[in-house]
């Protein structure tokens, strides 16, 4: 049994004229971009628009360039550093031993 909804199955802006009532679309260019994994992406740009040097690959997320033989390098991901890793960059093991000995002496009441 039909529900009586007259606009079911149509979209906003749809009419008897279809695309003709919207006017002509701007001239477009399809530019190829390649990432380091060899994926090709072809976004479309207006013919008078400035084309960017790089484009993000929709498959892997790496940056993609227009030169297929020499795509941009993937970004380097630095691993997460712990507090201890930062301390070890600033202090040597000998410095750590001296600080520990001083702290233990202070706790024992020797200082």
PDB file of C-alpha atoms in Angstrom:
ATOM      1  CA  UNK A   1       0.000   0.000   0.000  1.00  0.00           C
ATOM      2  CA  UNK A   2       1.464   3.400  -1.003  1.00  0.00           C
ATOM      3  CA  UNK A   3       2.022   5.989   1.681  1.00  0.00           C
ATOM      4  CA  UNK A   4       1.021   8.903  -0.527  1.00  0.00           C
ATOM      5  CA  UNK A   5       4.381  10.692  -0.430  1.00  0.00           C
ATOM      6  CA  UNK A   6       4.640  12.521  -3.768  1.00  0.00           C
ATOM      7  CA  UNK A   7       8.349  13.380  -3.583  1.00  0.00           C
ATOM      8  CA  UNK A   8       9.586   9.911  -2.743  1.00  0.00           C
ATOM      9  CA  UNK A   9      12.470   8.854  -4.955  1.00  0.00           C
ATOM     10  CA  UNK A  10      13.383  12.344  -6.169  1.00  0.00           C
ATOM     11  CA  UNK A  11      16.139  14.664  -5.038  1.00  0.00           C
ATOM     12  CA  UNK A  12      16.246  18.341  -4.242  1.00  0.00           C
ATOM     13  CA  UNK A  13      16.745  20.339  -7.415  1.00  0.00           C
ATOM     14  CA  UNK A  14      15.479  17.615  -9.722  1.00  0.00           C
ATOM     15  CA  UNK A  15      12.990  18.848 -12.222  1.00  0.00           C
ATOM     16  CA  UNK A  16      11.780  18.326 -15.762  1.00  0.00           C
ATOM     17  CA  UNK A  17      14.745  20.229 -17.226  1.00  0.00           C
ATOM     18  CA  UNK A  18      17.388  18.247 -15.342  1.00  0.00           C
ATOM     19  CA  UNK A  19      20.937  19.567 -15.738  1.00  0.00           C
ATOM     20  CA  UNK A  20      20.031  22.112 -18.439  1.00  0.00           C
ATOM     21  CA  UNK A  21      18.465  24.515 -15.944  1.00  0.00           C
ATOM     22  CA  UNK A  22      21.748  24.776 -14.004  1.00  0.00           C
ATOM     23  CA  UNK A  23      23.682  26.151 -16.959  1.00  0.00           C
ATOM     24  CA  UNK A  24      26.928  24.935 -18.459  1.00  0.00           C
ATOM     25  CA  UNK A  25      29.655  23.572 -16.207  1.00  0.00           C
ATOM     26  CA  UNK A  26      33.100  25.160 -16.199  1.00  0.00           C
ATOM     27  CA  UNK A  27      35.772  23.555 -18.378  1.00  0.00           C
ATOM     28  CA  UNK A  28      37.711  20.978 -16.354  1.00  0.00           C
ATOM     29  CA  UNK A  29      41.184  19.383 -16.442  1.00  0.00           C
ATOM     30  CA  UNK A  30      42.050  15.953 -15.059  1.00  0.00           C
ATOM     31  CA  UNK A  31      45.611  15.894 -13.696  1.00  0.00           C
ATOM     32  CA  UNK A  32      47.395  12.655 -12.734  1.00  0.00           C
ATOM     33  CA  UNK A  33      49.252  12.412  -9.423  1.00  0.00           C
ATOM     34  CA  UNK A  34      51.354   9.417  -8.257  1.00  0.00           C
ATOM     35  CA  UNK A  35      52.354   8.489  -4.702  1.00  0.00           C
ATOM     36  CA  UNK A  36      55.387   6.475  -3.520  1.00  0.00           C
ATOM     37  CA  UNK A  37      53.272   3.276  -3.566  1.00  0.00           C
ATOM     38  CA  UNK A  38      52.503   3.746  -7.290  1.00  0.00           C
ATOM     39  CA  UNK A  39      48.833   4.679  -6.840  1.00  0.00           C
ATOM     40  CA  UNK A  40      47.478   7.055  -9.474  1.00  0.00           C
ATOM     41  CA  UNK A  41      44.930   9.722  -8.561  1.00  0.00           C
ATOM     42  CA  UNK A  42      43.195  11.923 -11.143  1.00  0.00           C
ATOM     43  CA  UNK A  43      41.402  14.822  -9.458  1.00  0.00           C
ATOM     44  CA  UNK A  44      39.576  17.272 -11.659  1.00  0.00           C
ATOM     45  CA  UNK A  45      40.369  21.010 -11.596  1.00  0.00           C
ATOM     46  CA  UNK A  46      38.802  24.019 -13.268  1.00  0.00           C
ATOM     47  CA  UNK A  47      40.863  24.936 -16.334  1.00  0.00           C
ATOM     48  CA  UNK A  48      41.754  28.344 -14.888  1.00  0.00           C
ATOM     49  CA  UNK A  49      42.566  27.050 -11.358  1.00  0.00           C
ATOM     50  CA  UNK A  50      46.098  26.768  -9.993  1.00  0.00           C
ATOM     51  CA  UNK A  51      47.071  23.084  -9.767  1.00  0.00           C
ATOM     52  CA  UNK A  52      48.873  22.176  -6.488  1.00  0.00           C
ATOM     53  CA  UNK A  53      52.320  20.549  -6.517  1.00  0.00           C
ATOM     54  CA  UNK A  54      51.198  17.655  -4.316  1.00  0.00           C
ATOM     55  CA  UNK A  55      47.915  15.877  -3.660  1.00  0.00           C
ATOM     56  CA  UNK A  56      47.070  13.398  -0.895  1.00  0.00           C
ATOM     57  CA  UNK A  57      46.603   9.856  -2.194  1.00  0.00           C
ATOM     58  CA  UNK A  58      43.076   8.668  -1.280  1.00  0.00           C
ATOM     59  CA  UNK A  59      44.242   5.018  -1.028  1.00  0.00           C
ATOM     60  CA  UNK A  60      47.274   5.275   1.291  1.00  0.00           C
ATOM     61  CA  UNK A  61      47.361   8.915   2.430  1.00  0.00           C
ATOM     62  CA  UNK A  62      50.926   9.543   1.195  1.00  0.00           C
ATOM     63  CA  UNK A  63      51.657  12.745  -0.728  1.00  0.00           C
ATOM     64  CA  UNK A  64      51.437  12.333  -4.501  1.00  0.00           C
ATOM     65  CA  UNK A  65      53.207  14.372  -7.195  1.00  0.00           C
ATOM     66  CA  UNK A  66      52.809  14.835 -10.930  1.00  0.00           C
ATOM     67  CA  UNK A  67      56.107  13.100 -11.809  1.00  0.00           C
ATOM     68  CA  UNK A  68      55.445   9.360 -12.008  1.00  0.00           C
ATOM     69  CA  UNK A  69      59.148   8.434 -11.979  1.00  0.00           C
ATOM     70  CA  UNK A  70      59.981  10.546  -8.894  1.00  0.00           C
ATOM     71  CA  UNK A  71      56.985  10.747  -6.513  1.00  0.00           C
ATOM     72  CA  UNK A  72      57.359  12.662  -3.224  1.00  0.00           C
ATOM     73  CA  UNK A  73      58.882  10.758  -0.319  1.00  0.00           C
ATOM     74  CA  UNK A  74      56.431   9.484   2.302  1.00  0.00           C
ATOM     75  CA  UNK A  75      56.485  11.436   5.564  1.00  0.00           C
ATOM     76  CA  UNK A  76      58.718  10.129   8.343  1.00  0.00           C
ATOM     77  CA  UNK A  77      56.842   9.043  11.429  1.00  0.00           C
ATOM     78  CA  UNK A  78      58.855   9.648  14.562  1.00  0.00           C
ATOM     79  CA  UNK A  79      58.103   7.026  17.218  1.00  0.00           C
ATOM     80  CA  UNK A  80      56.573   8.176  20.471  1.00  0.00           C
ATOM     81  CA  UNK A  81      59.240   8.992  23.050  1.00  0.00           C
ATOM     82  CA  UNK A  82      58.746   8.258  26.704  1.00  0.00           C
ATOM     83  CA  UNK A  83      59.818  10.581  29.493  1.00  0.00           C
ATOM     84  CA  UNK A  84      62.752   8.262  30.191  1.00  0.00           C
ATOM     85  CA  UNK A  85      63.931   8.568  26.559  1.00  0.00           C
ATOM     86  CA  UNK A  86      63.991  12.370  26.833  1.00  0.00           C
ATOM     87  CA  UNK A  87      65.895  12.163  30.145  1.00  0.00           C
ATOM     88  CA  UNK A  88      68.461   9.797  28.592  1.00  0.00           C
ATOM     89  CA  UNK A  89      69.036  12.300  25.779  1.00  0.00           C
ATOM     90  CA  UNK A  90      69.907  15.014  28.313  1.00  0.00           C
ATOM     91  CA  UNK A  91      71.851  12.985  30.897  1.00  0.00           C
ATOM     92  CA  UNK A  92      74.518  10.304  30.767  1.00  0.00           C
ATOM     93  CA  UNK A  93      74.442   7.158  32.900  1.00  0.00           C
ATOM     94  CA  UNK A  94      77.123   8.666  35.161  1.00  0.00           C
ATOM     95  CA  UNK A  95      74.957  11.780  35.709  1.00  0.00           C
ATOM     96  CA  UNK A  96      72.021   9.542  36.574  1.00  0.00           C
ATOM     97  CA  UNK A  97      74.062   7.550  39.090  1.00  0.00           C
ATOM     98  CA  UNK A  98      75.260  10.784  40.754  1.00  0.00           C
ATOM     99  CA  UNK A  99      71.722  12.172  41.013  1.00  0.00           C
ATOM    100  CA  UNK A 100      70.439   8.859  42.401  1.00  0.00           C
ATOM    101  CA  UNK A 101      73.250   8.696  44.993  1.00  0.00           C
ATOM    102  CA  UNK A 102      72.503  12.275  46.081  1.00  0.00           C
ATOM    103  CA  UNK A 103      68.756  11.561  46.394  1.00  0.00           C
ATOM    104  CA  UNK A 104      69.398   8.369  48.409  1.00  0.00           C
ATOM    105  CA  UNK A 105      71.804  10.204  50.713  1.00  0.00           C
ATOM    106  CA  UNK A 106      69.202  12.900  51.290  1.00  0.00           C
ATOM    107  CA  UNK A 107      66.559  10.252  52.136  1.00  0.00           C
ATOM    108  CA  UNK A 108      68.898   8.493  54.540  1.00  0.00           C
ATOM    109  CA  UNK A 109      69.658  11.776  56.266  1.00  0.00           C
ATOM    110  CA  UNK A 110      73.326  11.790  55.364  1.00  0.00           C
ATOM    111  CA  UNK A 111      73.153  15.266  53.876  1.00  0.00           C
TER     112      UNK A 111
END
